[in-house]
Amino acid sequence: MAALIAENFRFLSLFFKSKDVMIFNGLVALGTVGSEELFSVVAFNCPCSPARNYIYGLAAIGVPALALFLIGVIWNNHTWNLVAECHKRGIKNFSAAATFLLFGSIMGRAAVAPVTWSVISLLRGEAYICALSEFVKPSSLDKFPAEYGAEVLAKFPCKDVPANLTKFRDEVTRRLRYESQLFGWLLIGIVAVLVFLTKCLKHCCSPLSYRQEAYWAQYRSNEDKLFRRTAEVHSRILAAKNVKQFFGFVALDKEEKELVQEFPVEGVQPSPQWNAITGVYIYRENKGFPLYSRLHKWAKGVEGNGPSPEAHEMLFLAS
């Protein structure tokens, strides 16, 4: 148990450090596997009662998957960029294809954890057996005693059955586990095919060459790192100035004093500038030159958000 908890903490550490999409999705999947194992060990207990089994079994699969999906949507930067876009500018500037691409990106990224949870739950089979054991038809079991019905079948997952029903319990468990694992493998196959087709479609429809797309990814990563680092320093210096104005002095350590002296901050950026660099960004070109981000677009002084002859929307969203 301690090792499993330690693995989940290591996963969280890597999760927040990872920037690559494939590594990010892989870490989400691994973390979900560990969480599902932990849940099965400490939380899953089939009630072994008619009518309750079905609800509990489906809830054990569906509710955590739904929660993971919503968490994935919340943690996706595209979600909040879309919210900002709708709030500030609306989505009238985006074509139907661009809007579909954006929602597909958000839903696809958020689906990694819930799909992984569902697959692992189905491969383990415990929740599926709990949910459907009472629905097995007694007539499908050879020489099953007529005096027993769904109430006894519902107790099969807990192995709390008369001795003369042991072989029937094993048969029911084996049958339901087979069905559960079959659905799990089918789900894996369907997801694999969808991922493959999506990747092919993305690269076929991309207006960028492989090298330019790799450069764009590097630019976005570096811009984000530098922006966050600079914003942290800028906000610290501005806060130091405001605190000094209020108290007459400010308690800074050596590093902070050097920052204040090296980077003079005269004021703050006005709201129109923040609005200009916030929101959804679809790859665009201006007079043949690429604009890799909203910040890049603002720095070049390109006005407007919608497609035009000089600012062409290429219908390609950053991963």
Coordinates of C-alpha atoms in Angstrom, one line a residue:
M1 CA 0.0 0.0 0.0
A2 CA 2.8 2.4 0.9
A3 CA 4.5 1.7 -2.4
L4 CA 1.3 2.3 -4.3
I5 CA 0.8 5.7 -2.6
A6 CA 4.5 6.6 -3.3
E7 CA 3.9 5.8 -7.0
N8 CA 1.0 8.1 -7.1
F9 CA 3.0 10.9 -5.5
R10 CA 5.8 10.4 -8.0
F11 CA 3.2 10.5 -10.8
L12 CA 1.8 13.8 -9.5
S13 CA 5.3 15.3 -9.5
L14 CA 6.0 14.2 -13.0
F15 CA 2.5 15.3 -14.0
F16 CA 3.1 19.0 -13.2
K17 CA 6.6 19.0 -14.7
S18 CA 5.6 17.4 -18.0
K19 CA 5.0 19.6 -21.0
D20 CA 5.0 17.1 -23.9
V21 CA 1.5 16.0 -24.9
M22 CA 2.3 12.3 -25.3
I23 CA 4.2 12.2 -22.0
F24 CA 1.4 14.1 -20.4
N25 CA -1.2 11.7 -21.6
G26 CA 0.9 8.7 -20.6
L27 CA 1.4 10.0 -17.1
V28 CA -2.3 10.7 -16.8
A29 CA -3.0 7.1 -17.9
L30 CA -0.4 5.6 -15.5
G31 CA -1.8 7.8 -12.6
T32 CA -5.3 6.6 -13.4
V33 CA -4.2 3.0 -13.3
G34 CA -2.6 3.4 -9.9
S35 CA -5.7 5.3 -8.6
E36 CA -8.0 2.5 -9.9
E37 CA -5.8 -0.1 -8.2
L38 CA -6.0 1.8 -4.9
F39 CA -9.7 2.3 -5.2
S40 CA -10.2 -1.5 -5.8
V41 CA -8.1 -2.3 -2.7
V42 CA -9.6 0.1 -0.2
A43 CA -12.9 1.3 -1.5
F44 CA -14.7 -1.3 -3.7
N45 CA -17.1 -3.5 -1.8
C46 CA -20.0 -5.0 -3.7
P47 CA -23.3 -4.9 -1.6
C48 CA -24.3 -8.3 -2.9
S49 CA -28.0 -7.3 -2.7
P50 CA -30.6 -7.3 -5.5
A51 CA -31.1 -3.9 -7.2
R52 CA -28.2 -2.4 -5.3
N53 CA -25.5 -4.4 -7.1
Y54 CA -26.3 -2.9 -10.5
I55 CA -26.3 0.7 -9.3
Y56 CA -23.2 0.3 -7.3
G57 CA -21.3 -1.5 -10.0
L58 CA -22.1 1.1 -12.7
A59 CA -21.4 3.9 -10.2
A60 CA -17.9 2.4 -9.5
I61 CA -17.1 2.6 -13.2
G62 CA -19.0 5.7 -14.3
V63 CA -18.8 8.2 -11.4
P64 CA -15.0 8.2 -11.1
A65 CA -14.7 8.4 -15.0
L66 CA -17.1 11.4 -15.0
A67 CA -15.1 13.1 -12.3
L68 CA -11.8 12.5 -14.1
F69 CA -13.3 13.8 -17.3
L70 CA -14.4 17.0 -15.6
I71 CA -11.0 17.4 -13.9
G72 CA -9.4 17.0 -17.4
V73 CA -11.6 19.7 -18.8
I74 CA -10.8 22.0 -15.9
W75 CA -7.1 21.5 -16.2
N76 CA -7.0 22.1 -19.9
N77 CA -5.8 25.6 -20.8
H78 CA -7.8 25.5 -24.0
T79 CA -11.0 25.4 -21.8
W80 CA -10.3 28.7 -20.1
N81 CA -9.0 30.3 -23.3
L82 CA -12.3 29.4 -24.9
V83 CA -14.2 30.9 -21.9
A84 CA -12.1 34.1 -22.2
E85 CA -12.7 34.1 -26.0
C86 CA -16.5 33.8 -25.6
H87 CA -16.5 36.4 -22.9
K88 CA -14.4 39.0 -24.7
R89 CA -14.9 38.4 -28.4
G90 CA -17.5 35.6 -28.9
I91 CA -16.8 32.7 -31.2
K92 CA -18.2 34.5 -34.4
N93 CA -14.6 34.9 -35.6
F94 CA -14.0 31.2 -35.8
S95 CA -15.3 28.9 -38.5
A96 CA -17.3 25.7 -37.8
A97 CA -14.1 23.7 -38.5
A98 CA -12.0 25.7 -36.1
T99 CA -14.7 25.5 -33.3
F100 CA -15.0 21.7 -33.9
L101 CA -11.2 21.4 -33.7
L102 CA -11.1 23.3 -30.4
F103 CA -13.8 21.2 -28.7
G104 CA -12.2 18.0 -30.1
S105 CA -8.9 19.0 -28.5
I106 CA -10.5 19.7 -25.2
M107 CA -12.7 16.6 -25.1
G108 CA -9.9 14.3 -26.4
R109 CA -7.4 15.4 -23.8
A110 CA -9.9 15.2 -21.0
A111 CA -11.0 11.7 -22.1
V112 CA -7.6 10.1 -21.5
A113 CA -8.1 9.5 -17.7
P114 CA -11.8 8.4 -17.8
V115 CA -11.2 6.0 -20.7
T116 CA -8.2 4.5 -18.9
W117 CA -10.3 4.1 -15.7
S118 CA -13.1 2.4 -17.6
V119 CA -10.7 0.0 -19.4
I120 CA -8.9 -1.0 -16.2
S121 CA -12.2 -1.5 -14.4
L122 CA -13.5 -3.7 -17.2
L123 CA -10.3 -5.7 -17.4
R124 CA -10.4 -6.3 -13.7
G125 CA -14.1 -7.3 -14.0
E126 CA -15.0 -6.8 -10.3
A127 CA -17.5 -4.0 -10.9
Y128 CA -19.0 -5.6 -14.0
I129 CA -19.5 -8.9 -12.1
C130 CA -21.1 -7.1 -9.2
A131 CA -23.4 -5.1 -11.4
L132 CA -24.7 -8.0 -13.6
S133 CA -24.5 -11.2 -11.5
E134 CA -28.2 -11.0 -10.5
F135 CA -29.2 -10.7 -14.2
V136 CA -27.8 -14.0 -15.2
K137 CA -30.6 -16.3 -16.2
P138 CA -30.8 -19.4 -14.0
S139 CA -32.0 -21.4 -17.1
S140 CA -28.6 -20.7 -18.7
L141 CA -26.9 -22.7 -15.9
D142 CA -27.0 -26.4 -16.3
K143 CA -28.9 -28.1 -13.4
F144 CA -29.2 -24.9 -11.4
P145 CA -31.6 -25.5 -8.4
A146 CA -35.0 -24.1 -9.2
E147 CA -35.6 -22.9 -5.6
Y148 CA -32.8 -20.2 -6.0
G149 CA -33.3 -17.0 -7.9
A150 CA -31.9 -13.5 -8.4
E151 CA -31.4 -13.0 -4.7
V152 CA -28.9 -15.7 -4.5
L153 CA -27.2 -14.8 -7.8
A154 CA -26.7 -11.3 -6.4
K155 CA -24.6 -12.8 -3.6
F156 CA -22.2 -14.6 -6.0
P157 CA -19.6 -11.7 -6.0
C158 CA -19.3 -12.0 -2.2
K159 CA -18.9 -15.8 -2.3
D160 CA -21.6 -15.9 0.4
V161 CA -23.5 -18.8 -1.1
P162 CA -24.5 -22.4 -0.1
A163 CA -21.9 -25.1 -0.8
N164 CA -24.0 -26.7 -3.4
L165 CA -23.9 -23.5 -5.5
T166 CA -20.1 -23.1 -5.5
K167 CA -19.6 -24.5 -9.0
F168 CA -22.4 -22.2 -10.3
R169 CA -20.8 -19.2 -8.7
D170 CA -17.5 -20.0 -10.4
E171 CA -19.2 -20.4 -13.7
V172 CA -21.1 -17.1 -13.4
T173 CA -18.0 -15.3 -12.3
R174 CA -16.0 -16.7 -15.2
R175 CA -18.7 -15.8 -17.7
L176 CA -19.1 -12.3 -16.5
R177 CA -15.3 -11.7 -16.3
Y178 CA -15.0 -12.9 -19.9
E179 CA -17.7 -10.4 -21.0
S180 CA -16.1 -7.6 -19.0
Q181 CA -12.6 -8.2 -20.3
L182 CA -14.0 -8.5 -23.9
F183 CA -15.6 -5.1 -23.6
G184 CA -12.3 -3.7 -22.1
W185 CA -10.2 -5.0 -25.0
L186 CA -12.8 -3.8 -27.6
L187 CA -12.6 -0.3 -25.9
I188 CA -8.8 -0.4 -26.2
G189 CA -9.1 -1.3 -29.9
I190 CA -11.6 1.4 -30.6
V191 CA -9.6 4.1 -28.8
A192 CA -6.4 3.0 -30.6
V193 CA -8.1 3.2 -34.0
L194 CA -9.5 6.7 -33.2
V195 CA -6.2 8.0 -32.0
F196 CA -4.5 6.7 -35.1
L197 CA -7.1 8.2 -37.5
T198 CA -7.0 11.5 -35.5
K199 CA -3.2 11.7 -35.8
C200 CA -3.3 10.9 -39.5
L201 CA -6.0 13.5 -40.1
K202 CA -4.2 16.1 -38.1
H203 CA -0.9 15.7 -40.1
C204 CA -2.7 15.5 -43.4
C205 CA -4.7 18.7 -42.8
S206 CA -1.9 20.6 -41.2
P207 CA -0.7 23.7 -43.2
L208 CA 2.7 23.4 -41.5
S209 CA 5.7 21.2 -42.4
Y210 CA 7.0 18.8 -39.8
R211 CA 9.9 21.1 -39.0
Q212 CA 7.8 24.2 -38.7
E213 CA 5.3 22.4 -36.5
A214 CA 8.2 21.3 -34.2
Y215 CA 9.5 24.9 -34.2
W216 CA 6.0 26.2 -33.3
A217 CA 5.8 23.7 -30.4
Q218 CA 9.3 24.9 -29.1
Y219 CA 8.2 28.5 -29.5
R220 CA 5.0 28.0 -27.5
S221 CA 6.9 26.2 -24.8
N222 CA 9.6 28.8 -24.5
E223 CA 7.1 31.7 -24.7
D224 CA 5.1 30.2 -21.9
K225 CA 8.1 29.6 -19.7
L226 CA 9.5 33.1 -20.2
F227 CA 6.1 34.7 -19.8
R228 CA 5.4 32.9 -16.5
R229 CA 8.9 33.6 -15.2
T230 CA 8.8 37.3 -16.2
A231 CA 5.3 37.7 -14.8
E232 CA 6.4 36.3 -11.5
V233 CA 9.3 38.8 -11.3
H234 CA 7.2 41.7 -12.6
S235 CA 4.5 41.0 -10.0
R236 CA 7.1 40.7 -7.2
I237 CA 8.7 44.0 -8.1
L238 CA 5.4 45.8 -8.4
A239 CA 4.2 44.3 -5.1
A240 CA 7.5 45.5 -3.5
K241 CA 7.0 49.0 -4.7
N242 CA 3.4 49.2 -3.5
V243 CA 4.3 47.7 0.0
K244 CA 7.2 50.3 0.2
Q245 CA 4.8 53.1 -0.6
F246 CA 2.4 51.9 2.1
F247 CA 4.9 51.2 4.9
G248 CA 7.8 53.4 3.9
F249 CA 10.1 50.4 3.5
V250 CA 9.9 46.9 2.2
A251 CA 11.8 43.8 3.6
L252 CA 13.6 42.2 0.7
D253 CA 16.2 39.5 0.6
K254 CA 19.4 39.9 -1.4
E255 CA 18.0 38.3 -4.5
E256 CA 14.8 40.4 -4.5
K257 CA 16.9 43.6 -4.0
E258 CA 18.9 42.7 -7.1
L259 CA 15.7 42.1 -9.0
V260 CA 14.3 45.5 -8.0
Q261 CA 17.5 47.3 -9.0
E262 CA 18.0 45.3 -12.3
F263 CA 14.4 45.5 -13.6
P264 CA 12.7 48.8 -13.0
V265 CA 8.9 48.5 -13.2
E266 CA 7.1 51.7 -14.0
G267 CA 3.5 50.5 -14.1
V268 CA 1.2 47.7 -15.1
Q269 CA -0.1 46.6 -18.5
P270 CA -3.6 48.0 -19.3
S271 CA -6.5 45.6 -19.6
P272 CA -6.8 45.9 -23.5
Q273 CA -3.3 44.4 -23.7
W274 CA -4.1 41.5 -21.4
N275 CA -7.3 40.9 -23.4
A276 CA -5.3 41.0 -26.7
I277 CA -3.0 38.1 -25.6
T278 CA -5.7 36.1 -23.8
G279 CA -8.1 33.6 -25.5
V280 CA -8.2 30.9 -28.1
Y281 CA -5.5 31.0 -30.8
I282 CA -5.7 29.3 -34.2
Y283 CA -2.6 29.3 -36.3
R284 CA -2.6 32.4 -38.6
E285 CA -0.3 34.0 -41.1
N286 CA 0.0 37.7 -41.9
K287 CA 1.3 38.6 -45.3
G288 CA 2.9 35.2 -45.6
F289 CA 4.6 35.4 -42.2
P290 CA 3.6 33.0 -39.4
L291 CA 2.0 34.3 -36.1
Y292 CA 2.7 31.7 -33.5
S293 CA 0.6 33.0 -30.6
R294 CA -1.6 35.9 -29.5
L295 CA 1.5 37.5 -27.9
H296 CA 3.4 37.2 -31.1
K297 CA 0.4 38.7 -33.0
W298 CA 0.2 41.6 -30.5
A299 CA 3.9 42.2 -30.7
K300 CA 3.7 42.5 -34.5
G301 CA 0.8 45.0 -34.2
V302 CA -1.7 42.8 -36.1
E303 CA -5.2 44.0 -35.4
G304 CA -8.4 41.9 -35.3
N305 CA -9.1 38.3 -34.6
G306 CA -11.1 37.1 -37.6
P307 CA -9.7 35.8 -40.9
S308 CA -8.9 38.3 -43.6
P309 CA -6.8 38.4 -46.8
E310 CA -3.8 39.6 -44.7
A311 CA -4.5 37.5 -41.6
H312 CA -5.4 34.1 -42.8
E313 CA -6.9 31.5 -40.4
M314 CA -5.2 28.2 -41.1
L315 CA -7.6 26.1 -39.0
F316 CA -4.8 24.5 -37.0
L317 CA -4.9 24.4 -33.2
A318 CA -1.9 24.0 -31.0
S319 CA -1.8 20.6 -29.3

